[in-house]
Amino acid sequence: MPVVATAVRPDQRGRAMSYHATIMMVGSIAVAPLGGWLADAYGWRAVLWVKAPLLLAAAVLGLVAVPSRAGGAPSPEHAGRALAGDVLLVGTAVTAALLAIEQIARRPLWAAALALLALAMGAGWTRSRTSRPVLALVRRGQLGWPTLALMFNSSVVGLITFSLPFFISDVMHRGPQLLSTALVFFIAASAVITPLAGLLADRFRPLPVATLGGATTVAGLLPMLTLAANASLFDLAWRMAILGAGMALFNSPIMTAILDATPEHHTGTTGGITNLARTLGTALGPALAWPR
């Protein structure tokens, strides 16, 4: 998204980011309930089979629609070696860190060893040539702090998507159809609020709007603590709608703020950083919530 939005006027970036986010949310509205209904009717394997043609279509569209970079791009051989090295170092570091968090209560010595491995792999990556532009961007306060906030906010999404299915299944003793329907309210609220968030970001600056979204998300977590085993769909729906509204108020404004702080020739790198932040956050939430 940052790469696409650089072609938009700076005073319209919030709206541009909200359009992308809205498209993503509307797509989720159309597909999210299908997963639960398929699982109820045909089992969980059916969900995986349905995803296969969608992923294939996305890959074909990417090859057709996304232009390749010309000019001073590195050779495929050099780029492949650099990418392989980054995957090995960063992938090992992230995996070891998440496993350390998961094992810290049950196997503290094993967790300490994994944490040391994560630090070693991370330190090794910071000494590589490919890490320099990434580190230079992250060290910029205008970009680094919003990216950290993005990671923490994504951890809430990971926590909800991880814990809510267990609550519905083990506490409420209900099926996946209820989960899918509850998620529709989350996604629908996000889709409705996201365009408004873009307009507010362009009108009042993105960071104050993102701060409001973060506060709304935190406030939306508190009613989730009061859910009981006999909770109805309505009880789930309004709580998920508040969380969805908070996420919408946060996401496109924070991405706009990150884009505003990004030098034009580093938009691709920033896109990778933000995707990593989202992925780390989504994985961090379940890792911290894993039952000890």
Short mmCIF file of C-alpha atoms in Angstrom, two decimals:
data_model
loop_
_atom_site.label_atom_id
_atom_site.label_comp_id
_atom_site.label_asym_id
_atom_site.label_seq_id
_atom_site.Cartn_x
_atom_site.Cartn_y
_atom_site.Cartn_z
CA MET A 1 0.00 0.00 0.00
CA PRO A 2 2.75 2.58 0.65
CA VAL A 3 4.09 2.16 -2.87
CA VAL A 4 0.69 2.78 -4.47
CA ALA A 5 -0.15 5.74 -2.27
CA THR A 6 3.01 7.70 -3.17
CA ALA A 7 1.30 8.66 -6.45
CA VAL A 8 -1.40 10.45 -4.44
CA ARG A 9 -1.22 14.06 -3.24
CA PRO A 10 0.05 14.27 0.38
CA ASP A 11 -3.20 15.88 1.56
CA GLN A 12 -5.18 12.93 0.18
CA ARG A 13 -3.06 10.04 1.39
CA GLY A 14 -5.34 9.23 4.29
CA ARG A 15 -8.28 8.77 1.94
CA ALA A 16 -6.15 6.71 -0.45
CA MET A 17 -5.05 4.40 2.34
CA SER A 18 -8.64 4.10 3.56
CA TYR A 19 -9.80 3.02 0.09
CA HIS A 20 -7.32 0.13 0.12
CA ALA A 21 -8.30 -0.83 3.66
CA THR A 22 -12.01 -0.69 2.78
CA ILE A 23 -11.51 -2.99 -0.21
CA MET A 24 -9.73 -5.46 2.05
CA MET A 25 -12.51 -5.29 4.63
CA VAL A 26 -15.31 -5.69 2.08
CA GLY A 27 -13.53 -8.73 0.68
CA SER A 28 -13.37 -10.15 4.18
CA ILE A 29 -17.07 -9.54 4.72
CA ALA A 30 -17.86 -11.60 1.65
CA VAL A 31 -15.57 -14.49 2.61
CA ALA A 32 -15.42 -14.57 6.43
CA PRO A 33 -18.82 -16.19 7.08
CA LEU A 34 -18.15 -18.79 4.39
CA GLY A 35 -15.35 -20.35 6.46
CA GLY A 36 -17.54 -21.14 9.44
CA TRP A 37 -20.42 -22.38 7.34
CA LEU A 38 -18.12 -24.62 5.29
CA ALA A 39 -16.53 -25.99 8.45
CA ASP A 40 -19.95 -26.79 9.91
CA ALA A 41 -21.14 -28.49 6.74
CA TYR A 42 -18.00 -30.21 5.39
CA GLY A 43 -15.28 -29.99 8.07
CA TRP A 44 -12.20 -27.77 8.44
CA ARG A 45 -10.38 -29.29 5.45
CA ALA A 46 -12.98 -27.74 3.15
CA VAL A 47 -11.85 -24.28 4.27
CA LEU A 48 -8.29 -25.02 3.14
CA TRP A 49 -9.43 -26.38 -0.22
CA VAL A 50 -11.53 -23.27 -0.89
CA LYS A 51 -8.53 -21.03 -0.19
CA ALA A 52 -6.34 -22.76 -2.79
CA PRO A 53 -8.01 -21.29 -5.94
CA LEU A 54 -8.21 -17.86 -4.27
CA LEU A 55 -4.48 -17.89 -3.59
CA LEU A 56 -3.79 -19.05 -7.14
CA ALA A 57 -5.90 -16.20 -8.54
CA ALA A 58 -4.04 -13.70 -6.31
CA ALA A 59 -0.69 -15.01 -7.56
CA VAL A 60 -1.75 -14.70 -11.21
CA LEU A 61 -3.07 -11.17 -10.68
CA GLY A 62 0.17 -10.22 -8.97
CA LEU A 63 2.25 -11.45 -11.89
CA VAL A 64 0.04 -9.62 -14.37
CA ALA A 65 -0.64 -6.36 -12.55
CA VAL A 66 2.48 -5.62 -10.49
CA PRO A 67 5.25 -4.11 -12.64
CA SER A 68 8.78 -5.38 -12.30
CA ARG A 69 11.47 -2.94 -11.28
CA ALA A 70 13.82 -1.89 -14.04
CA GLY A 71 17.00 0.14 -14.06
CA GLY A 72 19.41 -0.23 -11.19
CA ALA A 73 17.89 -3.32 -9.64
CA PRO A 74 20.41 -5.96 -8.51
CA SER A 75 20.89 -9.10 -10.54
CA PRO A 76 18.54 -12.00 -9.75
CA GLU A 77 21.47 -14.11 -8.50
CA HIS A 78 22.68 -11.42 -6.09
CA ALA A 79 19.16 -10.58 -4.94
CA GLY A 80 18.40 -14.26 -4.39
CA ARG A 81 21.46 -14.78 -2.18
CA ALA A 82 20.71 -11.66 -0.15
CA LEU A 83 17.08 -12.67 0.27
CA ALA A 84 18.06 -16.18 1.36
CA GLY A 85 20.42 -14.77 3.96
CA ASP A 86 17.77 -12.41 5.31
CA VAL A 87 15.18 -15.19 5.48
CA LEU A 88 17.61 -17.42 7.39
CA LEU A 89 18.71 -14.80 9.91
CA VAL A 90 15.47 -12.90 10.46
CA GLY A 91 13.26 -15.99 10.20
CA THR A 92 15.35 -17.88 12.74
CA ALA A 93 15.45 -14.89 15.09
CA VAL A 94 11.69 -14.34 15.00
CA THR A 95 10.87 -18.04 15.36
CA ALA A 96 13.28 -18.47 18.28
CA ALA A 97 11.92 -15.38 20.03
CA LEU A 98 8.30 -16.53 19.76
CA LEU A 99 9.21 -20.03 20.96
CA ALA A 100 11.09 -18.49 23.89
CA ILE A 101 7.97 -16.55 24.92
CA GLU A 102 5.85 -19.68 24.64
CA GLN A 103 8.28 -21.82 26.71
CA ILE A 104 9.29 -19.29 29.37
CA ALA A 105 6.97 -20.64 32.08
CA ARG A 106 7.33 -24.37 31.44
CA ARG A 107 10.98 -24.64 30.35
CA PRO A 108 12.85 -21.51 31.43
CA LEU A 109 16.32 -22.83 30.52
CA TRP A 110 15.15 -23.81 27.04
CA ALA A 111 13.47 -20.44 26.70
CA ALA A 112 16.70 -18.68 27.70
CA ALA A 113 18.65 -20.65 25.07
CA LEU A 114 16.10 -19.74 22.42
CA ALA A 115 16.25 -16.08 23.45
CA LEU A 116 20.04 -16.10 23.10
CA LEU A 117 19.72 -17.69 19.66
CA ALA A 118 17.22 -15.01 18.66
CA LEU A 119 19.57 -12.26 19.83
CA ALA A 120 22.50 -13.82 17.99
CA MET A 121 20.59 -14.17 14.73
CA GLY A 122 19.21 -10.65 15.05
CA ALA A 123 22.65 -9.21 15.75
CA GLY A 124 24.04 -11.09 12.76
CA TRP A 125 21.38 -9.62 10.51
CA THR A 126 22.06 -6.05 11.70
CA ARG A 127 25.67 -6.45 10.49
CA SER A 128 24.60 -7.44 6.97
CA ARG A 129 24.52 -5.00 4.08
CA THR A 130 20.83 -5.54 3.37
CA SER A 131 19.87 -4.41 6.87
CA ARG A 132 21.28 -0.89 6.49
CA PRO A 133 18.32 0.79 4.75
CA VAL A 134 15.88 -0.95 7.07
CA LEU A 135 17.72 0.13 10.21
CA ALA A 136 18.11 3.67 8.91
CA LEU A 137 14.34 3.94 8.43
CA VAL A 138 13.41 2.36 11.76
CA ARG A 139 15.77 4.69 13.62
CA ARG A 140 13.80 7.65 12.32
CA GLY A 141 11.45 8.49 15.19
CA GLN A 142 8.68 9.64 12.86
CA LEU A 143 8.64 6.17 11.28
CA GLY A 144 9.95 3.88 14.00
CA TRP A 145 7.44 4.74 16.74
CA PRO A 146 4.34 4.46 14.52
CA THR A 147 5.65 1.12 13.24
CA LEU A 148 6.03 -0.10 16.82
CA ALA A 149 2.47 1.04 17.54
CA LEU A 150 1.33 -0.86 14.45
CA MET A 151 2.95 -4.03 15.79
CA PHE A 152 1.29 -3.68 19.19
CA ASN A 153 -2.10 -2.98 17.64
CA SER A 154 -1.73 -6.04 15.41
CA SER A 155 -1.03 -8.11 18.51
CA VAL A 156 -4.57 -7.31 19.66
CA VAL A 157 -5.93 -8.72 16.39
CA GLY A 158 -3.81 -11.83 16.88
CA LEU A 159 -5.00 -12.19 20.46
CA ILE A 160 -8.68 -11.89 19.52
CA THR A 161 -8.49 -14.25 16.54
CA PHE A 162 -6.59 -16.77 18.69
CA SER A 163 -8.61 -16.66 21.92
CA LEU A 164 -12.14 -16.05 20.64
CA PRO A 165 -12.46 -19.43 18.84
CA PHE A 166 -11.41 -21.23 22.04
CA PHE A 167 -13.91 -19.21 24.08
CA ILE A 168 -16.77 -19.98 21.70
CA SER A 169 -15.84 -23.66 21.44
CA ASP A 170 -14.68 -24.55 24.99
CA VAL A 171 -16.71 -22.09 27.13
CA MET A 172 -19.85 -21.37 25.10
CA HIS A 173 -19.87 -24.84 23.47
CA ARG A 174 -20.94 -23.35 20.14
CA GLY A 175 -19.74 -24.04 16.61
CA PRO A 176 -17.60 -22.13 14.10
CA GLN A 177 -20.67 -20.56 12.47
CA LEU A 178 -21.11 -18.30 15.52
CA LEU A 179 -17.46 -17.28 15.29
CA SER A 180 -17.78 -16.38 11.62
CA THR A 181 -20.93 -14.35 12.25
CA ALA A 182 -19.29 -12.49 15.15
CA LEU A 183 -16.32 -11.64 12.94
CA VAL A 184 -18.67 -10.17 10.35
CA PHE A 185 -19.61 -7.44 12.85
CA PHE A 186 -15.93 -6.69 13.44
CA ILE A 187 -15.21 -6.46 9.73
CA ALA A 188 -18.40 -4.55 8.92
CA ALA A 189 -17.66 -1.88 11.54
CA SER A 190 -14.13 -1.58 10.20
CA ALA A 191 -15.37 -1.22 6.62
CA VAL A 192 -17.83 1.52 7.60
CA ILE A 193 -15.39 3.52 9.76
CA THR A 194 -12.28 3.18 7.57
CA PRO A 195 -13.27 5.83 4.96
CA LEU A 196 -14.11 8.23 7.80
CA ALA A 197 -10.72 7.54 9.36
CA GLY A 198 -9.02 8.48 6.09
CA LEU A 199 -10.93 11.74 5.86
CA LEU A 200 -10.10 12.61 9.48
CA ALA A 201 -6.43 11.81 8.91
CA ASP A 202 -6.29 14.23 5.98
CA ARG A 203 -8.19 16.90 7.89
CA PHE A 204 -6.63 16.73 11.36
CA ARG A 205 -3.28 14.94 10.76
CA PRO A 206 -2.97 11.14 10.98
CA LEU A 207 -1.32 10.59 14.37
CA PRO A 208 -4.11 12.12 16.52
CA VAL A 209 -6.68 10.00 14.66
CA ALA A 210 -4.56 6.89 15.10
CA THR A 211 -4.23 7.68 18.82
CA LEU A 212 -8.02 7.87 19.08
CA GLY A 213 -8.25 4.53 17.29
CA GLY A 214 -5.75 2.92 19.66
CA ALA A 215 -7.65 4.24 22.69
CA THR A 216 -10.94 2.93 21.25
CA THR A 217 -9.36 -0.49 20.72
CA VAL A 218 -8.12 -0.63 24.31
CA ALA A 219 -11.55 0.47 25.55
CA GLY A 220 -13.15 -2.20 23.37
CA LEU A 221 -11.06 -4.93 25.01
CA LEU A 222 -12.51 -4.26 28.46
CA PRO A 223 -16.08 -5.46 27.67
CA MET A 224 -14.58 -8.64 26.22
CA LEU A 225 -13.49 -9.54 29.77
CA THR A 226 -17.14 -9.64 30.88
CA LEU A 227 -18.27 -12.24 28.34
CA ALA A 228 -19.96 -15.22 29.97
CA ALA A 229 -20.66 -18.76 28.83
CA ASN A 230 -24.29 -17.90 28.10
CA ALA A 231 -23.41 -14.86 25.95
CA SER A 232 -25.66 -14.32 22.96
CA LEU A 233 -24.76 -13.31 19.43
CA PHE A 234 -25.78 -9.75 20.32
CA ASP A 235 -23.33 -9.78 23.25
CA LEU A 236 -20.54 -10.75 20.90
CA ALA A 237 -21.66 -8.49 18.07
CA TRP A 238 -21.52 -5.10 19.77
CA ARG A 239 -18.18 -5.88 21.42
CA MET A 240 -16.66 -6.96 18.11
CA ALA A 241 -18.10 -3.85 16.43
CA ILE A 242 -16.32 -1.57 18.94
CA LEU A 243 -13.05 -3.38 18.32
CA GLY A 244 -13.57 -3.14 14.57
CA ALA A 245 -14.21 0.60 14.80
CA GLY A 246 -11.07 1.08 16.88
CA MET A 247 -8.97 -0.87 14.41
CA ALA A 248 -10.37 1.16 11.52
CA LEU A 249 -9.61 4.46 13.24
CA PHE A 250 -6.06 3.26 13.82
CA ASN A 251 -4.98 1.39 10.70
CA SER A 252 -5.20 3.77 7.75
CA PRO A 253 -4.12 6.87 9.78
CA ILE A 254 -1.05 5.10 11.17
CA MET A 255 -0.12 3.87 7.69
CA THR A 256 -0.55 7.43 6.41
CA ALA A 257 1.76 8.72 9.14
CA ILE A 258 4.36 6.09 8.26
CA LEU A 259 4.09 6.95 4.58
CA ASP A 260 4.51 10.67 5.31
CA ALA A 261 7.76 9.88 7.14
CA THR A 262 9.12 7.67 4.35
CA PRO A 263 11.61 8.97 1.76
CA GLU A 264 10.22 8.39 -1.72
CA HIS A 265 13.00 6.02 -2.78
CA HIS A 266 12.39 3.78 0.27
CA THR A 267 8.67 3.11 -0.08
CA GLY A 268 9.21 -0.56 -0.92
CA THR A 269 11.42 -1.05 2.13
CA THR A 270 8.81 0.65 4.31
CA GLY A 271 6.15 -1.65 2.92
CA GLY A 272 8.25 -4.63 3.98
CA ILE A 273 8.84 -3.15 7.44
CA THR A 274 5.14 -2.54 8.06
CA ASN A 275 4.21 -6.02 6.83
CA LEU A 276 6.79 -7.50 9.19
CA ALA A 277 5.41 -5.40 12.05
CA ARG A 278 1.88 -6.63 11.35
CA THR A 279 3.02 -10.25 11.13
CA LEU A 280 5.09 -10.04 14.31
CA GLY A 281 2.23 -8.42 16.18
CA THR A 282 -0.30 -10.98 14.98
CA ALA A 283 2.01 -13.78 16.15
CA LEU A 284 3.00 -12.05 19.39
CA GLY A 285 -0.56 -11.81 20.72
CA PRO A 286 -1.23 -15.59 20.65
CA ALA A 287 2.31 -16.35 21.91
CA LEU A 288 1.75 -14.20 24.99
CA ALA A 289 -1.73 -15.63 25.55
CA TRP A 290 -0.72 -19.29 25.19
CA PRO A 291 -1.88 -21.18 28.31
CA ARG A 292 0.92 -21.81 30.75
#
